[in-house]
N, CA and C of each residue as an Amber inpcrd file, in Angstrom:
protein
   303
  17.9780000  32.3420000   2.3730000  18.6660000  31.7340000   3.0520000
  18.7770000  31.1970000   4.3740000  16.8530000  30.4460000   4.4180000
  16.4880000  29.6250000   4.9930000  16.9550000  28.5450000   4.7210000
  16.9620000  27.9500000   3.8290000  17.5400000  26.1140000   3.5460000
  18.5680000  26.4610000   3.7450000  19.6960000  27.1110000   3.9360000
  21.1540000  26.5370000   4.7770000  20.9420000  26.3760000   6.1110000
  20.0170000  26.5240000   7.0600000  19.6390000  25.7670000   7.7380000
  19.2500000  24.4270000   7.8710000  19.2900000  24.0600000   7.2290000
  18.8290000  21.9410000   7.6980000  20.6670000  21.7840000   6.8130000
  21.2800000  22.3360000   6.6550000  22.8370000  21.9530000   6.7030000
  23.1880000  21.7130000   9.0000000  22.0030000  22.3330000   9.7450000
  22.1470000  21.9430000  10.9880000  21.7130000  20.3060000  11.4090000
  21.2990000  19.9340000  10.5980000  21.4070000  18.2410000  10.7040000
  22.3610000  17.7890000  10.6890000  23.7470000  17.9850000  10.1480000
  24.7770000  17.4180000   9.7060000  26.0800000  17.9990000  10.9590000
  25.2180000  18.5720000  11.6230000  25.9840000  18.5430000  12.8700000
  26.7410000  17.9020000  13.9160000  25.6880000  16.3880000  14.4360000
  26.1730000  15.9530000  15.2140000  27.3110000  15.1070000  14.3420000
  27.1830000  14.5850000  12.8850000  28.4140000  13.7320000  12.5330000
  30.4670000  14.5100000  12.5170000  29.0350000  15.9020000  13.4670000
  31.3470000  15.8960000  14.1020000  32.0560000  15.8110000  14.7290000
  30.6730000  14.8050000  15.5390000  31.5140000  14.1050000  16.4470000
  31.4210000  12.4330000  15.8500000  31.2120000  12.8890000  15.1730000
  32.7320000  11.1180000  14.2910000  33.6970000  10.7370000  14.6390000
  34.5500000  11.8560000  14.4830000  36.1750000  11.8970000  14.9480000
  36.7370000  11.6760000  16.3160000  35.2180000  11.8770000  17.1790000
  35.5140000  11.3160000  18.5670000  35.0760000   9.9490000  18.9390000
  34.6730000   9.4760000  18.6310000  34.1800000   7.9410000  18.4650000
  34.8220000   7.0970000  17.2220000  35.5830000   6.4660000  17.1440000
  35.7510000   6.0640000  16.1270000  34.9750000   4.3930000  15.7620000
  33.8870000   3.5520000  16.5190000  33.5030000   2.7550000  16.4190000
  32.0900000   3.2510000  15.3730000  32.2270000   4.9040000  16.2070000
  30.1410000   5.4180000  15.1950000  30.7020000   5.9800000  14.1980000
  32.0770000   5.7330000  13.0160000  32.3270000   6.4720000  12.3940000
  32.5230000   5.2710000  11.4690000  32.5980000   3.4640000  11.6430000
  32.7160000   2.5950000  11.0090000  31.1400000   2.1320000  11.0480000
  30.5260000   2.7570000  12.0270000  28.9720000   2.1180000  11.8180000
  27.9690000   2.9830000  10.6720000  28.8600000   4.3820000  10.7800000
  27.8720000   5.3200000   9.9540000  28.1400000   5.3460000   8.6860000
  29.8170000   4.5900000   7.9140000  30.2220000   4.6360000   7.4710000
  29.8950000   3.1070000   6.7080000  29.5460000   2.3350000   7.2020000
  28.6200000   0.9590000   6.8710000  27.3560000   0.9250000   6.4960000
  26.8170000   2.4890000   7.0900000  25.2390000   2.3700000   7.0330000
  24.8170000   3.0360000   5.3650000  25.9430000   4.2750000   5.3920000
  25.4320000   4.3270000   3.9730000  26.0390000   4.0030000   3.0910000
  27.0520000   2.7590000   3.0580000  27.9030000   2.4550000   1.6720000
  26.6230000   1.1500000   1.6190000  25.1360000   0.9250000   2.3290000
  24.8440000   0.0630000   2.1780000  23.3340000   0.1130000   1.3020000
  23.7370000   1.9910000   0.9870000  22.2130000   2.1820000   0.6060000
  22.2400000   1.7290000  -0.7670000  23.0860000   1.8210000  -1.7930000
  22.7850000   1.2640000  -2.7550000  22.5700000  -0.3670000  -3.4610000
  22.8530000  -1.1620000  -2.7520000  22.1340000  -2.2060000  -1.9540000
  20.7760000  -1.9190000  -1.7250000  20.5170000  -1.2800000  -0.6090000
  18.8180000  -1.3730000  -0.6720000  18.4460000  -0.2200000  -1.9220000
  18.7510000  -0.0330000  -2.3570000  18.2670000   0.3960000  -4.0620000
  18.2870000  -0.8550000  -4.4410000  19.2700000  -2.2200000  -5.0140000
  18.8600000  -3.1190000  -5.4030000  17.5460000  -3.9690000  -5.3350000
  17.7790000  -3.5930000  -3.5180000  16.1820000  -4.5030000  -3.0770000
  14.4410000  -3.9960000  -3.3170000  14.4960000  -2.8780000  -3.3490000
  13.9130000  -1.8240000  -4.2500000  13.3150000  -2.7580000  -5.4300000
  14.4590000  -2.3170000  -6.2370000  13.6440000  -2.4240000  -7.5180000
  13.2070000  -4.0130000  -7.6370000  13.9290000  -4.7900000  -7.1150000
  13.7260000  -6.4620000  -6.9660000  12.3700000  -6.3940000  -6.4170000
  12.0150000  -6.0190000  -4.9640000  10.7810000  -5.5290000  -4.7720000
   9.4030000  -5.2820000  -5.7890000   9.7700000  -4.1460000  -6.7130000
   8.3370000  -3.4260000  -7.6940000   8.8470000  -4.5340000  -8.5180000
   9.9880000  -5.0090000  -9.5010000   9.0670000  -6.2970000 -10.3330000
   8.5190000  -7.0960000  -9.8770000   8.4920000  -7.6300000  -8.6590000
   7.1740000  -8.8450000  -8.1480000   6.3220000  -7.9740000  -8.1420000
   6.2720000  -7.0140000  -7.6170000   4.9910000  -6.6080000  -7.7790000
   4.2030000  -6.3690000  -8.5370000   5.0230000  -5.8050000  -9.9200000
   4.3080000  -5.8230000 -11.2870000   4.2580000  -7.1080000 -11.6860000
   4.9410000  -8.3110000 -11.4560000   4.3380000  -9.4970000 -12.0740000
   3.5840000 -10.3500000 -11.1960000   3.7550000  -9.5580000  -9.9790000
   2.4350000 -10.5370000  -9.3750000   0.9810000  -9.8000000  -9.2740000
   0.8820000  -8.1910000  -9.7370000  -0.2010000  -7.7950000  -9.7880000
  -0.8830000  -8.0360000 -10.7600000  -0.0260000  -8.7390000 -12.5220000
  -0.5300000  -8.9110000 -13.8630000  -0.7330000  -9.8870000 -13.8230000
  -0.3550000 -11.0160000 -12.7220000  -0.6520000 -11.6520000 -13.2140000
  -2.5360000 -12.0320000 -11.7070000  -1.8750000 -11.8880000 -11.1100000
  -3.0910000 -11.2240000 -10.1390000  -4.2740000 -10.8590000 -10.8020000
  -4.1020000  -9.6160000 -11.9970000  -5.0340000  -8.8240000 -12.5980000
  -5.7160000  -9.7870000 -13.5980000  -5.0740000 -10.7840000 -14.2520000
  -5.0410000 -11.8270000 -15.2060000  -5.9620000 -12.6780000 -14.8080000
  -5.9890000 -13.2430000 -13.3200000  -6.6800000 -14.3140000 -12.9200000
  -7.9300000 -14.2150000 -12.5520000  -8.1450000 -12.9980000 -11.0870000
  -9.2210000 -12.3820000 -10.8750000  -9.5130000 -11.2650000 -11.2590000
  -9.2000000 -10.6640000 -12.8360000  -9.9440000  -9.7490000 -13.3800000
 -11.4730000  -9.7220000 -12.9790000 -11.7060000  -8.9790000 -13.0570000
 -13.6700000  -8.9890000 -13.0370000 -14.8420000 -10.2400000 -12.7300000
 -14.1630000 -10.9450000 -11.5480000 -14.7050000 -12.1700000 -10.6620000
 -15.6430000 -11.4520000 -10.3310000 -15.9550000 -11.0170000  -9.5150000
 -16.5060000 -10.4280000  -8.0940000 -17.8950000  -9.1570000  -9.3200000
 -17.0530000  -8.8080000 -10.6050000 -17.7990000  -7.9290000 -11.3570000
 -19.1460000  -8.2980000 -12.4030000 -19.0490000 -10.0050000 -11.8930000
 -20.1830000 -11.3700000 -13.1280000 -20.8520000 -11.8030000 -12.5610000
 -21.1450000 -11.0520000 -10.9740000 -22.2100000 -11.5190000 -10.2210000
 -23.3710000 -11.4280000 -10.4820000 -25.1990000 -11.9880000 -10.8240000
 -26.4420000 -11.0310000 -11.9700000 -26.4660000 -11.0560000 -11.4160000
 -26.6710000  -9.3990000 -10.9710000 -27.6370000  -8.8010000  -9.7010000
 -28.4990000  -7.7730000  -9.8920000 -29.2190000  -7.8330000  -8.8740000
 -30.4870000  -8.0190000  -8.5610000 -31.1600000  -6.9380000  -9.0630000
 -30.8460000  -5.3390000  -8.5190000 -31.0580000  -4.6640000  -8.3040000
 -30.0310000  -3.8730000  -9.3940000 -30.2670000  -2.3050000 -10.3480000
 -29.3490000  -1.6490000 -11.0480000 -28.0730000  -0.9130000 -10.2500000
 -28.2050000  -0.8130000  -9.1410000 -27.6620000   0.5600000  -8.2400000
 -27.6080000  -0.1850000  -6.8050000 -25.9360000   0.1180000  -6.2040000
 -26.5390000  -0.0180000  -4.7710000 -26.8050000   0.6990000  -4.0740000
 -27.0330000  -0.2210000  -2.2640000 -28.1730000   0.4320000  -1.9390000
 -27.9450000   0.7610000  -0.2100000 -27.6430000   2.0580000  -0.0050000
 -27.3120000   2.6340000   0.7520000 -28.4990000   1.6460000   2.8000000
 -27.4650000   0.5540000   2.7850000 -27.7470000   0.6640000   3.9000000
 -28.3430000   0.6720000   5.8600000 -29.1180000   0.9770000   5.9970000
 -28.5830000   1.9490000   7.7400000 -28.6760000   0.6920000   8.7240000
 -28.2300000   0.8820000   9.7700000 -28.7150000   0.1380000  11.1950000
 -29.4830000   0.8660000  11.5830000 -30.4340000  -0.8680000  12.3580000
 -31.5740000  -0.6300000  12.8390000 -31.6610000  -0.1270000  13.9730000
 -30.7820000  -0.4400000  14.2790000 -30.3710000  -0.0770000  15.7440000
 -30.3720000   1.4560000  16.1900000 -28.9750000   1.9560000  14.8790000
 -29.0920000   3.5450000  15.2010000 -28.6330000   3.6250000  13.4440000
 -29.2250000   5.3230000  12.9810000 -29.3230000   5.6200000  11.8660000
 -27.8490000   6.0880000  11.5900000 -26.7240000   6.3210000  12.4120000
 -25.7190000   6.5040000  12.1490000 -24.5440000   5.8370000  11.6470000
 -24.5560000   4.7590000  11.8000000 -23.9800000   3.4720000  11.2700000
 -24.3870000   3.1940000   9.3940000 -24.0200000   3.1670000   8.0280000
 -24.8230000   2.6500000   7.6410000 -23.3940000   2.6640000   6.2360000
 -23.7330000   1.5860000   5.5110000 -23.5380000   0.9310000   4.3970000
 -23.4850000   0.6770000   2.6630000 -22.3130000   0.8360000   1.8790000
 -23.2930000   1.2500000   0.9410000 -23.8680000  -1.5630000   0.7950000
 -24.7380000  -1.2200000  -0.2820000 -24.6800000  -2.6260000  -0.4440000
 -24.6990000  -2.9740000  -2.1720000 -24.3960000  -4.1680000  -2.4350000
 -24.5830000  -4.3540000  -3.7210000 -25.3570000  -6.2900000  -3.9860000
 -26.5340000  -6.0150000  -3.6110000 -27.1460000  -7.3490000  -3.8720000
 -27.2460000  -8.3270000  -5.2110000 -26.3250000  -9.7540000  -4.9230000
 -26.4520000  -9.9340000  -6.4880000 -26.4330000 -11.3690000  -6.0330000
 -26.7760000 -12.0290000  -6.8310000 -27.1940000 -13.7810000  -6.4190000
 -25.7270000 -14.2240000  -7.3160000 -25.7300000 -15.7860000  -6.9920000
 -24.0980000 -16.1890000  -7.1330000 -24.3170000 -16.9300000  -8.2800000
 -23.1460000 -16.4170000  -8.7950000 -22.8130000 -17.7310000  -9.6790000
 -22.2960000 -18.4780000 -10.5870000 -23.2560000 -20.0080000 -10.8760000
 -22.3030000 -21.2200000 -10.2970000 -22.2710000 -21.7870000 -11.8430000
 -21.6420000 -22.7810000 -12.3620000 -21.6750000 -22.5420000 -13.6210000
 -21.8220000 -21.5280000 -15.1000000 -21.7040000 -20.9100000 -14.5560000
 -22.9330000 -20.3500000 -16.1370000 -24.0980000 -18.9230000 -15.6900000
 -24.4390000 -19.6500000 -14.4890000 -26.0850000 -19.3470000 -14.3460000
 -26.4700000 -18.9660000 -12.7560000 -27.5390000 -18.0740000 -12.6990000
 -27.3840000 -17.8560000 -11.3310000 -28.2750000 -18.7260000 -10.5870000
 -27.8520000 -18.7950000  -9.6450000 -28.7850000 -19.3260000  -8.2050000
 -29.0910000 -18.4370000  -7.1330000 -29.2510000 -19.4050000  -6.6150000
 -29.9880000 -17.9470000  -5.5880000 -29.0680000 -18.2590000  -3.7530000
 -27.8990000 -19.3820000  -4.3560000 -28.2960000 -19.8940000  -2.6020000
 -26.5350000 -18.5580000  -2.0270000
């Protein structure tokens, strides 16, 4: 029966009868919720469209570099050994040929 305590959140709504302007405001917010779902739906559709376009345009473009080694290397900062990051040295791909630039 502990879930019934959640209804305590609704107690401030009892004060809506005392302040009529607040009642109008709350009704406006509640009536705008279905329209917000329309906006969310359009946003999701746009994300899917632009995500698929981006995947088809840039898919694999960062993987097609000529790699100088077969696996990434953990590089440590010479000043303090605590700072480290992974690096994968590769040569740039220009017109289908690998170059050192």
